[in-house]
Amino acid sequence: MKALIVTSLFFLFQGEIVGQSNWPYRVPAGVKVESIVPFDELYLFPAFRKCSIFYVDGKSSLAMANYSLLYQKMVLISVKKDTTFLKNDYLVQKYDFGDTVILNDYKYGLVEVQNDSLFPKLARKDFVHLIPVDEGTFDGYSNFVDPSTTNIVLRRVGNDTDRVLEDQFARSNIIVEKKVAFFLIDRNHRVFPASGKYIYRILPRHKNTIRDFIKAESIDFKSEAGLHKLLDFCQSL
């Protein structure tokens, strides 16, 4: 699996820190994140679940799977009962867990889409945000790091090994945050970051009406409740 530090695209991951009492975690230098943060905090589901995998050619298959928030990839249980990361193979169109559908987008990766028939839809990407901390700060960790202003986001794609992550952060303590980014899905199943710019692109004929609604309702594009309110309005147009 290949580790990639995304800086120029960080603005796409503007999101809220998920409010859980154990977050943020602090991981000492040289220690694996997985040894500190519990399994059910690093995966979308508390256990592997049956999943239907749909491909762009119309074929499908079944697997036991789970979504890794740390690697931002789908993890499968192989026939040998081992776990293996599935490449972000864009022959895969979506993963359907029954009550949860995850689209495989070429640009934004795996996003969990609202499971209904109305458009535009709301989608989200939950992910783990790692902040390396320099030595010499308070208690070995920084007490002034503001995750909303840092430009370091770890995304893991490809086929390199865990050693990539370990080598990059072996000399630093790490603050581990859990975050979420929101997206919009149009009728053609295209994925866009949740913002006024893209909702106007999806519904250009209603641009002025939508703009007035956003202003009147003070819609916050970082708020899931606000986005639901906006999309309910857009779906009624």
CSV table of N, CA, C and O in Angstrom, one decimal, residues 12-95:
chain,number,residue,atom,x,y,z
A,12,LEU,N,-10.3,19.8,0.4
A,12,LEU,CA,-11.4,19.0,0.1
A,12,LEU,C,-11.8,18.2,1.3
A,12,LEU,O,-12.9,17.6,1.3
A,13,PHE,N,-11.0,18.1,2.3
A,13,PHE,CA,-11.3,17.3,3.5
A,13,PHE,C,-11.7,18.2,4.7
A,13,PHE,O,-11.4,17.9,5.8
A,14,GLN,N,-12.3,19.3,4.4
A,14,GLN,CA,-12.8,20.2,5.5
A,14,GLN,C,-13.9,19.4,6.2
A,14,GLN,O,-14.9,19.0,5.5
A,15,GLY,N,-13.8,19.1,7.4
A,15,GLY,CA,-14.8,18.3,8.1
A,15,GLY,C,-14.8,18.5,9.6
A,15,GLY,O,-14.0,19.3,10.1
A,16,GLU,N,-15.7,17.9,10.2
A,16,GLU,CA,-15.9,18.0,11.6
A,16,GLU,C,-15.2,16.8,12.3
A,16,GLU,O,-15.2,15.7,11.8
A,17,ILE,N,-14.5,17.1,13.4
A,17,ILE,CA,-13.9,16.0,14.2
A,17,ILE,C,-15.1,15.3,14.8
A,17,ILE,O,-16.0,15.8,15.5
A,18,VAL,N,-15.1,13.9,14.6
A,18,VAL,CA,-16.2,13.1,15.1
A,18,VAL,C,-16.2,13.1,16.6
A,18,VAL,O,-15.1,12.9,17.2
A,19,GLY,N,-17.3,13.5,17.3
A,19,GLY,CA,-17.3,13.6,18.7
A,19,GLY,C,-17.3,12.3,19.5
A,19,GLY,O,-18.4,11.9,19.8
A,20,GLN,N,-16.2,11.8,19.7
A,20,GLN,CA,-16.1,10.6,20.5
A,20,GLN,C,-15.1,10.8,21.7
A,20,GLN,O,-14.1,11.5,21.5
A,21,SER,N,-15.4,10.3,22.8
A,21,SER,CA,-14.6,10.6,24.0
A,21,SER,C,-13.2,10.2,23.9
A,21,SER,O,-12.3,10.8,24.6
A,22,ASN,N,-12.8,9.1,23.2
A,22,ASN,CA,-11.5,8.7,23.1
A,22,ASN,C,-10.6,9.5,22.1
A,22,ASN,O,-9.4,9.3,22.1
A,23,TRP,N,-11.2,10.3,21.3
A,23,TRP,CA,-10.4,11.1,20.3
A,23,TRP,C,-10.0,12.4,20.9
A,23,TRP,O,-10.8,13.0,21.7
A,24,PRO,N,-8.9,12.9,20.6
A,24,PRO,CA,-7.9,12.3,19.7
A,24,PRO,C,-7.0,11.4,20.5
A,24,PRO,O,-6.8,11.5,21.7
A,25,TYR,N,-6.4,10.4,19.7
A,25,TYR,CA,-5.5,9.5,20.3
A,25,TYR,C,-4.0,10.0,20.2
A,25,TYR,O,-3.8,10.8,19.2
A,26,ARG,N,-3.2,9.6,21.1
A,26,ARG,CA,-1.8,10.0,21.0
A,26,ARG,C,-0.9,8.7,20.8
A,26,ARG,O,-1.0,7.8,21.7
A,27,VAL,N,-0.2,8.7,19.8
A,27,VAL,CA,0.6,7.5,19.4
A,27,VAL,C,2.1,7.9,19.6
A,27,VAL,O,2.6,8.7,18.8
A,28,PRO,N,2.9,7.2,20.5
A,28,PRO,CA,4.3,7.5,20.6
A,28,PRO,C,5.1,7.2,19.3
A,28,PRO,O,4.7,6.3,18.5
A,29,ALA,N,6.2,7.8,19.1
A,29,ALA,CA,7.1,7.6,18.0
A,29,ALA,C,7.4,6.1,17.9
A,29,ALA,O,7.8,5.5,18.9
A,30,GLY,N,7.4,5.5,16.7
A,30,GLY,CA,7.8,4.2,16.5
A,30,GLY,C,6.7,3.1,16.8
A,30,GLY,O,6.9,1.9,16.6
A,31,VAL,N,5.5,3.6,17.3
A,31,VAL,CA,4.5,2.6,17.6
A,31,VAL,C,3.4,2.7,16.5
A,31,VAL,O,3.0,3.8,16.1
A,32,LYS,N,2.9,1.5,16.2
A,32,LYS,CA,1.9,1.5,15.1
A,32,LYS,C,0.6,2.1,15.6
A,32,LYS,O,0.2,1.8,16.8
A,33,VAL,N,-0.1,2.8,14.8
A,33,VAL,CA,-1.4,3.4,15.1
A,33,VAL,C,-2.4,2.3,15.5
A,33,VAL,O,-3.1,2.4,16.5
A,34,GLU,N,-2.3,1.1,14.8
A,34,GLU,CA,-3.3,0.1,15.1
A,34,GLU,C,-3.1,-0.6,16.5
A,34,GLU,O,-4.0,-1.2,17.0
A,35,SER,N,-1.9,-0.4,17.1
A,35,SER,CA,-1.7,-0.9,18.4
A,35,SER,C,-2.2,0.0,19.5
A,35,SER,O,-2.3,-0.5,20.6
A,36,ILE,N,-2.6,1.2,19.2
A,36,ILE,CA,-3.1,2.1,20.1
A,36,ILE,C,-4.6,2.4,19.9
A,36,ILE,O,-5.4,2.4,20.9
A,37,VAL,N,-5.0,2.6,18.7
A,37,VAL,CA,-6.4,2.9,18.4
A,37,VAL,C,-7.1,1.5,18.2
A,37,VAL,O,-6.7,0.7,17.3
A,38,PRO,N,-8.3,1.3,18.8
A,38,PRO,CA,-9.0,0.0,18.7
A,38,PRO,C,-9.5,-0.2,17.3
A,38,PRO,O,-9.8,0.8,16.5
A,39,PHE,N,-9.7,-1.5,17.0
A,39,PHE,CA,-10.2,-1.9,15.6
A,39,PHE,C,-11.5,-1.1,15.3
A,39,PHE,O,-11.6,-0.6,14.1
A,40,ASP,N,-12.4,-1.1,16.2
A,40,ASP,CA,-13.7,-0.5,15.8
A,40,ASP,C,-13.7,1.0,15.6
A,40,ASP,O,-14.6,1.6,15.2
A,41,GLU,N,-12.6,1.6,16.0
A,41,GLU,CA,-12.4,3.1,15.8
A,41,GLU,C,-11.7,3.3,14.4
A,41,GLU,O,-11.7,4.4,13.9
A,42,LEU,N,-11.0,2.3,13.9
A,42,LEU,CA,-10.3,2.4,12.6
A,42,LEU,C,-11.0,1.9,11.4
A,42,LEU,O,-10.6,2.1,10.3
A,43,TYR,N,-12.2,1.3,11.7
A,43,TYR,CA,-13.0,0.8,10.6
A,43,TYR,C,-14.4,1.3,10.6
A,43,TYR,O,-14.9,1.7,11.7
A,44,LEU,N,-15.1,1.3,9.5
A,44,LEU,CA,-16.4,1.8,9.4
A,44,LEU,C,-17.4,1.0,10.2
A,44,LEU,O,-18.3,1.5,10.9
A,45,PHE,N,-17.2,-0.3,10.2
A,45,PHE,CA,-18.1,-1.3,10.9
A,45,PHE,C,-17.3,-1.9,12.0
A,45,PHE,O,-16.1,-2.2,11.9
A,46,PRO,N,-18.0,-2.3,13.1
A,46,PRO,CA,-17.3,-3.0,14.2
A,46,PRO,C,-16.8,-4.4,13.9
A,46,PRO,O,-16.0,-5.0,14.6
A,47,ALA,N,-17.3,-5.0,12.8
A,47,ALA,CA,-16.9,-6.3,12.3
A,47,ALA,C,-17.0,-6.4,10.8
A,47,ALA,O,-17.7,-5.6,10.2
A,48,PHE,N,-16.4,-7.4,10.2
A,48,PHE,CA,-16.5,-7.5,8.7
A,48,PHE,C,-17.9,-8.0,8.4
A,48,PHE,O,-18.5,-8.8,9.2
A,49,ARG,N,-18.4,-7.5,7.3
A,49,ARG,CA,-19.8,-7.8,6.9
A,49,ARG,C,-19.8,-8.3,5.5
A,49,ARG,O,-19.0,-8.0,4.6
A,50,LYS,N,-20.9,-9.0,5.1
A,50,LYS,CA,-21.1,-9.4,3.7
A,50,LYS,C,-21.4,-8.2,2.8
A,50,LYS,O,-22.2,-7.3,3.2
A,51,CYS,N,-20.7,-8.2,1.7
A,51,CYS,CA,-20.7,-7.1,0.8
A,51,CYS,C,-20.9,-7.5,-0.6
A,51,CYS,O,-20.2,-8.5,-1.1
A,52,SER,N,-21.8,-6.9,-1.4
A,52,SER,CA,-21.9,-7.1,-2.8
A,52,SER,C,-21.0,-6.1,-3.5
A,52,SER,O,-21.2,-4.9,-3.3
A,53,ILE,N,-20.1,-6.6,-4.4
A,53,ILE,CA,-19.2,-5.7,-5.1
A,53,ILE,C,-19.7,-5.6,-6.5
A,53,ILE,O,-19.8,-6.6,-7.2
A,54,PHE,N,-20.0,-4.4,-7.0
A,54,PHE,CA,-20.5,-4.2,-8.3
A,54,PHE,C,-19.4,-3.6,-9.2
A,54,PHE,O,-18.8,-2.6,-8.8
A,55,TYR,N,-19.3,-4.1,-10.4
A,55,TYR,CA,-18.3,-3.6,-11.4
A,55,TYR,C,-18.9,-2.8,-12.5
A,55,TYR,O,-20.1,-2.9,-12.8
A,56,VAL,N,-18.1,-2.0,-13.2
A,56,VAL,CA,-18.6,-1.2,-14.2
A,56,VAL,C,-19.1,-1.9,-15.4
A,56,VAL,O,-19.9,-1.4,-16.2
A,57,ASP,N,-18.7,-3.2,-15.6
A,57,ASP,CA,-19.2,-4.0,-16.7
A,57,ASP,C,-20.5,-4.7,-16.4
A,57,ASP,O,-21.0,-5.5,-17.2
A,58,GLY,N,-21.1,-4.4,-15.2
A,58,GLY,CA,-22.4,-5.0,-14.8
A,58,GLY,C,-22.3,-6.3,-14.0
A,58,GLY,O,-23.3,-6.8,-13.5
A,59,LYS,N,-21.1,-6.8,-13.9
A,59,LYS,CA,-20.9,-8.0,-13.1
A,59,LYS,C,-20.8,-7.7,-11.6
A,59,LYS,O,-20.7,-6.5,-11.2
A,60,SER,N,-20.9,-8.7,-10.7
A,60,SER,CA,-20.9,-8.5,-9.3
A,60,SER,C,-20.3,-9.7,-8.6
A,60,SER,O,-20.2,-10.8,-9.2
A,61,SER,N,-19.9,-9.6,-7.4
A,61,SER,CA,-19.3,-10.7,-6.6
A,61,SER,C,-19.6,-10.4,-5.1
A,61,SER,O,-20.0,-9.3,-4.7
A,62,LEU,N,-19.5,-11.4,-4.3
A,62,LEU,CA,-19.7,-11.3,-2.9
A,62,LEU,C,-18.4,-11.4,-2.1
A,62,LEU,O,-17.5,-12.2,-2.5
A,63,ALA,N,-18.3,-10.7,-0.9
A,63,ALA,CA,-17.1,-10.8,-0.1
A,63,ALA,C,-17.5,-10.4,1.3
A,63,ALA,O,-18.5,-9.7,1.5
A,64,MET,N,-16.7,-10.8,2.2
A,64,MET,CA,-16.7,-10.3,3.6
A,64,MET,C,-15.8,-9.1,3.6
A,64,MET,O,-14.6,-9.2,3.3
A,65,ALA,N,-16.3,-7.9,4.0
A,65,ALA,CA,-15.5,-6.7,3.8
A,65,ALA,C,-15.7,-5.7,4.9
A,65,ALA,O,-16.7,-5.8,5.7
A,66,ASN,N,-14.8,-4.7,5.0
A,66,ASN,CA,-14.9,-3.6,5.9
A,66,ASN,C,-14.1,-2.5,5.3
A,66,ASN,O,-13.2,-2.7,4.5
A,67,TYR,N,-14.4,-1.2,5.7
A,67,TYR,CA,-13.7,-0.1,5.2
A,67,TYR,C,-12.8,0.5,6.2
A,67,TYR,O,-13.2,0.8,7.3
A,68,SER,N,-11.5,0.6,5.9
A,68,SER,CA,-10.5,1.1,6.8
A,68,SER,C,-10.4,2.6,6.7
A,68,SER,O,-10.2,3.2,5.6
A,69,LEU,N,-10.7,3.3,7.8
A,69,LEU,CA,-10.6,4.7,7.9
A,69,LEU,C,-9.2,5.2,7.8
A,69,LEU,O,-8.9,6.4,7.4
A,70,LEU,N,-8.2,4.4,8.3
A,70,LEU,CA,-6.8,4.8,8.3
A,70,LEU,C,-6.3,4.7,6.9
A,70,LEU,O,-5.6,5.6,6.4
A,71,TYR,N,-6.5,3.6,6.1
A,71,TYR,CA,-6.0,3.4,4.8
A,71,TYR,C,-6.9,4.0,3.7
A,71,TYR,O,-6.5,4.1,2.6
A,72,GLN,N,-8.2,4.3,4.1
A,72,GLN,CA,-9.2,4.8,3.2
A,72,GLN,C,-9.3,3.8,2.0
A,72,GLN,O,-9.4,4.2,0.8
A,73,LYS,N,-9.3,2.5,2.3
A,73,LYS,CA,-9.5,1.5,1.3
A,73,LYS,C,-10.4,0.4,1.9
A,73,LYS,O,-10.6,0.3,3.1
A,74,MET,N,-10.9,-0.5,1.0
A,74,MET,CA,-11.7,-1.6,1.4
A,74,MET,C,-10.8,-2.8,1.7
A,74,MET,O,-9.8,-3.1,1.1
A,75,VAL,N,-11.2,-3.4,2.8
A,75,VAL,CA,-10.4,-4.6,3.3
A,75,VAL,C,-11.3,-5.8,3.2
A,75,VAL,O,-12.5,-5.8,3.6
A,76,LEU,N,-10.8,-6.9,2.6
A,76,LEU,CA,-11.5,-8.1,2.4
A,76,LEU,C,-10.9,-9.2,3.2
A,76,LEU,O,-9.7,-9.2,3.4
A,77,ILE,N,-11.7,-10.2,3.5
A,77,ILE,CA,-11.3,-11.5,4.1
A,77,ILE,C,-11.1,-12.4,2.9
A,77,ILE,O,-12.0,-12.8,2.2
A,78,SER,N,-9.8,-12.9,2.7
A,78,SER,CA,-9.5,-13.8,1.6
A,78,SER,C,-10.0,-15.2,1.8
A,78,SER,O,-10.4,-15.6,2.9
A,79,VAL,N,-9.9,-16.1,0.8
A,79,VAL,CA,-10.3,-17.5,1.0
A,79,VAL,C,-9.4,-18.2,2.0
A,79,VAL,O,-9.8,-19.2,2.6
A,80,LYS,N,-8.2,-17.6,2.3
A,80,LYS,CA,-7.3,-18.2,3.3
A,80,LYS,C,-7.6,-17.6,4.7
A,80,LYS,O,-6.8,-17.8,5.6
A,81,LYS,N,-8.6,-16.8,4.8
A,81,LYS,CA,-9.1,-16.2,6.0
A,81,LYS,C,-8.1,-15.1,6.5
A,81,LYS,O,-8.1,-14.7,7.6
A,82,ASP,N,-7.3,-14.6,5.5
A,82,ASP,CA,-6.4,-13.5,5.8
A,82,ASP,C,-7.2,-12.2,5.4
A,82,ASP,O,-8.1,-12.3,4.6
A,83,THR,N,-6.7,-11.1,5.9
A,83,THR,CA,-7.3,-9.8,5.5
A,83,THR,C,-6.4,-9.2,4.4
A,83,THR,O,-5.1,-9.3,4.5
A,84,THR,N,-7.0,-8.6,3.4
A,84,THR,CA,-6.2,-8.0,2.3
A,84,THR,C,-6.8,-6.8,1.9
A,84,THR,O,-8.0,-6.6,1.8
A,85,PHE,N,-6.0,-5.8,1.6
A,85,PHE,CA,-6.5,-4.5,1.1
A,85,PHE,C,-6.8,-4.6,-0.4
A,85,PHE,O,-6.0,-5.2,-1.2
A,86,LEU,N,-8.0,-4.2,-0.8
A,86,LEU,CA,-8.4,-4.2,-2.2
A,86,LEU,C,-7.9,-2.9,-2.8
A,86,LEU,O,-8.1,-1.8,-2.3
A,87,LYS,N,-7.2,-3.1,-4.0
A,87,LYS,CA,-6.8,-1.9,-4.7
A,87,LYS,C,-7.9,-1.0,-5.0
A,87,LYS,O,-9.1,-1.5,-5.2
A,88,ASN,N,-7.7,0.3,-5.1
A,88,ASN,CA,-8.8,1.2,-5.6
A,88,ASN,C,-8.9,1.0,-7.1
A,88,ASN,O,-8.6,1.8,-7.9
A,89,ASP,N,-9.4,-0.2,-7.4
A,89,ASP,CA,-9.5,-0.7,-8.8
A,89,ASP,C,-10.8,0.0,-9.4
A,89,ASP,O,-11.9,-0.3,-8.9
A,90,TYR,N,-10.6,0.8,-10.4
A,90,TYR,CA,-11.8,1.5,-10.9
A,90,TYR,C,-12.7,0.7,-11.8
A,90,TYR,O,-13.5,1.3,-12.5
A,91,LEU,N,-12.4,-0.6,-11.9
A,91,LEU,CA,-13.4,-1.5,-12.5
A,91,LEU,C,-14.5,-1.7,-11.5
A,91,LEU,O,-15.6,-2.2,-11.9
A,92,VAL,N,-14.2,-1.4,-10.2
A,92,VAL,CA,-15.3,-1.5,-9.2
A,92,VAL,C,-16.1,-0.2,-9.2
A,92,VAL,O,-15.6,0.9,-9.1
A,93,GLN,N,-17.4,-0.4,-9.3
A,93,GLN,CA,-18.3,0.8,-9.3
A,93,GLN,C,-18.7,1.2,-7.9
A,93,GLN,O,-18.7,2.3,-7.5
A,94,LYS,N,-19.1,0.1,-7.1
A,94,LYS,CA,-19.6,0.4,-5.7
A,94,LYS,C,-19.6,-0.9,-4.9
A,94,LYS,O,-19.5,-2.0,-5.4
A,95,TYR,N,-19.6,-0.6,-3.6
A,95,TYR,CA,-19.7,-1.7,-2.6
A,95,TYR,C,-21.1,-1.5,-1.9
A,95,TYR,O,-21.3,-0.5,-1.3
